[in-house]
Short mmCIF file of C-alpha atoms in Angstrom, two decimals:
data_model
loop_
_atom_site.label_atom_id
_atom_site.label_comp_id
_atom_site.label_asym_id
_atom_site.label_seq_id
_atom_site.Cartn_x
_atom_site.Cartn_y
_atom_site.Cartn_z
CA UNK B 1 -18.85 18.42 -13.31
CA UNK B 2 -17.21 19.27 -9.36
CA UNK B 3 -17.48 16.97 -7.19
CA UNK B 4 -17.76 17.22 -3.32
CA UNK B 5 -14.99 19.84 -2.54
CA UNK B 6 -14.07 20.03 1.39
CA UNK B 7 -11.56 23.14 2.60
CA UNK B 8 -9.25 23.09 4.02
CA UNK B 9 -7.57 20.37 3.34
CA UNK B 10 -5.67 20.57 5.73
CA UNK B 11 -5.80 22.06 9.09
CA UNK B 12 -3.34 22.67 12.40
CA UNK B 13 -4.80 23.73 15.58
CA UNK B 14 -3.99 24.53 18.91
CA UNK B 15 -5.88 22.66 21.76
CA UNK B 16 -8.56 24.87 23.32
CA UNK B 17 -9.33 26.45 19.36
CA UNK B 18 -12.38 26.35 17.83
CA UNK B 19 -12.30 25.48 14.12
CA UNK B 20 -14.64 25.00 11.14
CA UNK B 21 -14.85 23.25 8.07
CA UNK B 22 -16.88 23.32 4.94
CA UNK B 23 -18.04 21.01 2.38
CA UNK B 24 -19.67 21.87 -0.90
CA UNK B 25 -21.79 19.21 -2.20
CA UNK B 26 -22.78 18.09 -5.55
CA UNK B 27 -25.18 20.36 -6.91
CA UNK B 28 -29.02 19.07 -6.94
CA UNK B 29 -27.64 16.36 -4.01
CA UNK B 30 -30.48 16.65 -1.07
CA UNK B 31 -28.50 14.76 1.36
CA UNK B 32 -25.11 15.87 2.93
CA UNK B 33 -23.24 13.64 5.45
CA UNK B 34 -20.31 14.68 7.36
CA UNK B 35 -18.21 11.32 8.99
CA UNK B 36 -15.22 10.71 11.18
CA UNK B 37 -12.09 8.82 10.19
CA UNK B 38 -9.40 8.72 12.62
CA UNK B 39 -5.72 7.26 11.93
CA UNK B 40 -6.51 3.52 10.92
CA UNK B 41 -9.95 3.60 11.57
CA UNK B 42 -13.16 3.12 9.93
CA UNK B 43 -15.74 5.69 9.14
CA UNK B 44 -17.83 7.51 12.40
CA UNK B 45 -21.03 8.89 11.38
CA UNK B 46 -21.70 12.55 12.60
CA UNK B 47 -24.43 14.01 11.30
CA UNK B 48 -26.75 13.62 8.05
CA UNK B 49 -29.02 16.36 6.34
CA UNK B 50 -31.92 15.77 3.70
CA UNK B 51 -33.21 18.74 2.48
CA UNK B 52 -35.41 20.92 4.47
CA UNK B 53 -36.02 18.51 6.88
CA UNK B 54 -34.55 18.09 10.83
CA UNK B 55 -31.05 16.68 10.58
CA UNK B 56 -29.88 13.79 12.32
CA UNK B 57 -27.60 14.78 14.55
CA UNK B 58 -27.48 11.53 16.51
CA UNK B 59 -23.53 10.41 15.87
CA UNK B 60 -22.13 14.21 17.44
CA UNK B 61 -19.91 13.11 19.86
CA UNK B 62 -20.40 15.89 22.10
CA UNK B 63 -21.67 19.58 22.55
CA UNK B 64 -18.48 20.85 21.11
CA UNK B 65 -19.95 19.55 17.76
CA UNK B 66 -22.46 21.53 15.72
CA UNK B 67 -23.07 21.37 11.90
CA UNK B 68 -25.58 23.64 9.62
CA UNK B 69 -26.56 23.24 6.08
CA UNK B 70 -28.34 25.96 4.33
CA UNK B 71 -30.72 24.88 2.18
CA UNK B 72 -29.40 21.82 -0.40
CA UNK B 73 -26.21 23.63 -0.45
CA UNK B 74 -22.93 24.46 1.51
CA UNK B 75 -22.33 22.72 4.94
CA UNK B 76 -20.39 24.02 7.87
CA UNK B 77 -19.27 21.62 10.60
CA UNK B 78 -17.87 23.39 13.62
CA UNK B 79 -15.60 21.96 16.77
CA UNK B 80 -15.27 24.62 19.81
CA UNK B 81 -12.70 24.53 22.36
CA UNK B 82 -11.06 21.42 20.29
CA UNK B 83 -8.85 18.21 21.94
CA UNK B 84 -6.89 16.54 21.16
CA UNK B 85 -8.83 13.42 20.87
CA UNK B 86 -10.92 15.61 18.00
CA UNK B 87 -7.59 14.81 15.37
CA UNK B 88 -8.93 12.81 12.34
CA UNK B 89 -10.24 13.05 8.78
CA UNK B 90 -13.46 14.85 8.50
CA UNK B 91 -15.07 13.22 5.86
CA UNK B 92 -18.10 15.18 4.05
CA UNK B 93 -20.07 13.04 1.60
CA UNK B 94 -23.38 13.72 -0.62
CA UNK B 95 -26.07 12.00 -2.81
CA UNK B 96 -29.20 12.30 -4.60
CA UNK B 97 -30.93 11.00 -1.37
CA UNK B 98 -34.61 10.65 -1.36
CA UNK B 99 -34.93 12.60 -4.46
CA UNK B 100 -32.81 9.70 -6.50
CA UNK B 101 -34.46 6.94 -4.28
CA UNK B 102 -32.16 5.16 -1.19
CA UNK B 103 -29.95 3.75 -2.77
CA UNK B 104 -28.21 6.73 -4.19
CA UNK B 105 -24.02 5.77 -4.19
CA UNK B 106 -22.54 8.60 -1.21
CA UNK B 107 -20.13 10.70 -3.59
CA UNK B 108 -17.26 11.65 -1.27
CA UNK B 109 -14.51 14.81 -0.93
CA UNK B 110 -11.13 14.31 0.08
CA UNK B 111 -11.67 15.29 3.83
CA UNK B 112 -10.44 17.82 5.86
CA UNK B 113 -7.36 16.56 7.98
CA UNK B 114 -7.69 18.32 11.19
CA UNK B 115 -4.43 17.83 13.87
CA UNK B 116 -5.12 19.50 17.36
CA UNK B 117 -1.51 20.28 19.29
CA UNK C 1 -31.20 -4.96 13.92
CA UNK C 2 -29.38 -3.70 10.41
CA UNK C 3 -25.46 -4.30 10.92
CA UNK C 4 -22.73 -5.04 8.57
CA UNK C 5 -19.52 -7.20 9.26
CA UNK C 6 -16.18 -7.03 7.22
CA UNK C 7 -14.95 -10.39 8.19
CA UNK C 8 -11.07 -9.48 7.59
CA UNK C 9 -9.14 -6.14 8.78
CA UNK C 10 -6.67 -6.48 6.68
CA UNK C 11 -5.87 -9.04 3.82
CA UNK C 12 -2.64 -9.65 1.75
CA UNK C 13 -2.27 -11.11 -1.30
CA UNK C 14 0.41 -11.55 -4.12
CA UNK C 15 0.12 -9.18 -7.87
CA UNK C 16 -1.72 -11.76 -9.91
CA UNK C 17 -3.42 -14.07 -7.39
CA UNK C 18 -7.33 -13.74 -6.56
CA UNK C 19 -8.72 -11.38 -4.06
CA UNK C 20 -11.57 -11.79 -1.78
CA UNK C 21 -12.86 -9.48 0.79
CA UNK C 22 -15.77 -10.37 3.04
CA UNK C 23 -19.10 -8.95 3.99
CA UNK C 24 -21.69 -9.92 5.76
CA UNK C 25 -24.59 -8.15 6.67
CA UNK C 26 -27.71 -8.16 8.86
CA UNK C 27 -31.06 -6.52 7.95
CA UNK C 28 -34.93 -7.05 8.45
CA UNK C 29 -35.43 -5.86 5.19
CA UNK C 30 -34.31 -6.26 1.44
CA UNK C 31 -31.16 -3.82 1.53
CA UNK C 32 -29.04 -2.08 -0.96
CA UNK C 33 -24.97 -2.57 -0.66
CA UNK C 34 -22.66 -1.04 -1.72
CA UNK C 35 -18.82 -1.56 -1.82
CA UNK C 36 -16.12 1.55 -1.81
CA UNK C 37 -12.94 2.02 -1.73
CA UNK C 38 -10.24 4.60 -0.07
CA UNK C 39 -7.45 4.75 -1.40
CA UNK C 40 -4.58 6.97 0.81
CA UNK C 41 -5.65 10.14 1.74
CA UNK C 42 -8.49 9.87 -0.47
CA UNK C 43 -12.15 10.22 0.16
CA UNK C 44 -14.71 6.85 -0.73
CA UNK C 45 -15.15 5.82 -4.86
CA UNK C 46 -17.89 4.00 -5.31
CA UNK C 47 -17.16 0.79 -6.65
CA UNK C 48 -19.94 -0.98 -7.13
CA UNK C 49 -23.87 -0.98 -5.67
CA UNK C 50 -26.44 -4.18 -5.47
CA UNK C 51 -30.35 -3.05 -5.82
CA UNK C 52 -32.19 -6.09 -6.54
CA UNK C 53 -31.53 -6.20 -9.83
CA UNK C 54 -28.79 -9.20 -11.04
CA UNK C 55 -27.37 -10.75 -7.88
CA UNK C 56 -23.90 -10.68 -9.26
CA UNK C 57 -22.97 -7.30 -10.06
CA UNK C 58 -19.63 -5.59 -11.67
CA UNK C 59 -18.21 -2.44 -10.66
CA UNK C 60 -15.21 -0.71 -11.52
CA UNK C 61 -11.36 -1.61 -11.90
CA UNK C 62 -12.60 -5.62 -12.31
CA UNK C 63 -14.21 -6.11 -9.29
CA UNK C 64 -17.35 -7.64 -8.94
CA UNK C 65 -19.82 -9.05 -5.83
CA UNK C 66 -22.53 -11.21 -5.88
CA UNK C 67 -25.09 -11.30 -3.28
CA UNK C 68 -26.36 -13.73 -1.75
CA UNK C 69 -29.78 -13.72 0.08
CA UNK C 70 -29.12 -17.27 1.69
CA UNK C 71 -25.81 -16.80 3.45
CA UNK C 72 -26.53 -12.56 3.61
CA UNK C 73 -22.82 -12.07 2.14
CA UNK C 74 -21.81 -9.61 -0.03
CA UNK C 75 -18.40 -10.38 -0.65
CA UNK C 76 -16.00 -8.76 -2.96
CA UNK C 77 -13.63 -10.45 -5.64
CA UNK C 78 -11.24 -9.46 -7.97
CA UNK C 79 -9.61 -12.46 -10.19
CA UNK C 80 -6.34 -11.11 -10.51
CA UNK C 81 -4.86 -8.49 -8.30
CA UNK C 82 -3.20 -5.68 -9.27
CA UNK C 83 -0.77 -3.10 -7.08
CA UNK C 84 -3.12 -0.11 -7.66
CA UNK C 85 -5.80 -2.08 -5.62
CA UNK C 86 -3.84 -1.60 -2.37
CA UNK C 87 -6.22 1.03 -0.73
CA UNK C 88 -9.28 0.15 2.15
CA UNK C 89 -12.52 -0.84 1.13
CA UNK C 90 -15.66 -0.47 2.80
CA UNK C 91 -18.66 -2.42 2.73
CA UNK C 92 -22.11 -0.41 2.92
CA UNK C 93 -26.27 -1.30 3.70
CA UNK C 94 -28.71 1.15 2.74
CA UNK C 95 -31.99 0.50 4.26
CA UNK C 96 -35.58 2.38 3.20
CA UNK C 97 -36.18 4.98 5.76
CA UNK C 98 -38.93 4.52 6.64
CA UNK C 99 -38.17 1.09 8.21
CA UNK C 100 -35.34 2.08 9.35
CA UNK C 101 -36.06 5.32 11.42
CA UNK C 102 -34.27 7.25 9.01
CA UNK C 103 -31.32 7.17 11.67
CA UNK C 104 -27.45 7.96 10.36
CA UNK C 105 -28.94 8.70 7.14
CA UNK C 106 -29.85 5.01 6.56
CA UNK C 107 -26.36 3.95 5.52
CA UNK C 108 -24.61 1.30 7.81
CA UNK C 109 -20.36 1.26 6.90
CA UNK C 110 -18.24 -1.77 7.64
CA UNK C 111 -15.00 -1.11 10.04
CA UNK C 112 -13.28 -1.77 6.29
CA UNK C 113 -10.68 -4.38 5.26
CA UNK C 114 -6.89 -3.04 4.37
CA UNK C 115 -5.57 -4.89 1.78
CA UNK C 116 -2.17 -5.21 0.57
CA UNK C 117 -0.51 -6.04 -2.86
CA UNK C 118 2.92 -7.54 -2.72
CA UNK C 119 4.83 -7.50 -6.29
#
């Protein structure tokens, strides 16, 4: 079966741009986590979604930063007017979540490289 | 409060010889840990998880953990290293959400420890 495909993989922006990228999750996974990884750097938590309930946006670093999830399916994070300091791996990761119990493993894609000029 | 400490940034070690990568962790309540690795431009592989069952537990590629309660370590060890284990590895604690608040999707991640394979 896929696993958790992220697009693009790769992506160049000018500073100022506003960009978005998707992940598609597992199918059946009820919990989709999008995370930070900067160069040489561990993993920032953004924001987590479990179904139908309120995400936790709590590790957004700033109004610039909005995700959606529709449903138990695709997720769309989106930067506006992105800096510099907004260059890193965008990690997007899901899991059986509640439905599997809490200690479903995270099943990861291969990130979204994002370089703002 | 839940936390989780990788006790090394980075560690080196020689093709053959042991490996050990620390974790220690922090929690109020009986967690679930997990260990992954990255490997370049890669996403996380699970490579092993610890959910009360057997405290030592055996994942993938030779690794194994064992938890233990007393000294609230999770460490990591491999007996013999091999070159294709070069890559970052993260140690993780789930906690119930309900205890926890339910905040970052009640998964804690380790700053991860580098480690490098010399031939």
């Amino acid at each position: 079966g896929a696993g958790v495909s992220q697009s693009p993989s790769n992506k160049v922006t000018e500073k100022g741009k506003d960009v978005e990228l998707r992940c598609d999750p597992i199918s059946g996974h009820t919990a989709l986590y999008w995370y930070r990884q900067r160069l040489g750097q561990g993993l920032e938590f953004l924001i987590y979604f479990q179904g139908n309930s309120a995400p936790d946006k709590s590790g957004l670093p700033s109004d610039r930063f909005s995700a959606e999830r529709t449903g138990e399916s695709v997720s769309t994070l989106t930067i506006q007017r992105t800096q510099q300091e907004d260059s890193a791996v965008y990690l997007c990761a899901s899991s059986l979540g509640v439905r599997g119990s809490y200690n479903s493993p995270l099943h990861f894609g291969n990130g979204t490289r994002l370089t703002v000029t | 409060a839940q936390s989780v400490t990788q006790l090394d940034s980075h560690v080196s070690v020689s093709e053959g010889t042991p490996v050990l990568l620390r974790c220690n962790y922090s929690s109020s309540y009986s967690p679930s840990l997990f260990w992954y690795v990255q490997h370049p431009n890669k996403g996380l592989q699970l490579l092993l998880k610890y959910t009360s069952a057997a405290t030592l537990v055996k994942g993938i590629n030779g690794f194994e953990a064992e938890f233990k309660k007393s000294e609230t370590s999770f460490h990591l060890t491999k007996p013999s290293a091999h070159m294709s284990d070069a890559a970052e590895y993260f140690c993780v604690v789930s906690i119930l959400s309900w205890n926890y608040g339910g905040s970052q999707g009640n998964l804690i991640f380790g700053k991860g420890t580098k480690l490098s394979v010399k031939p």
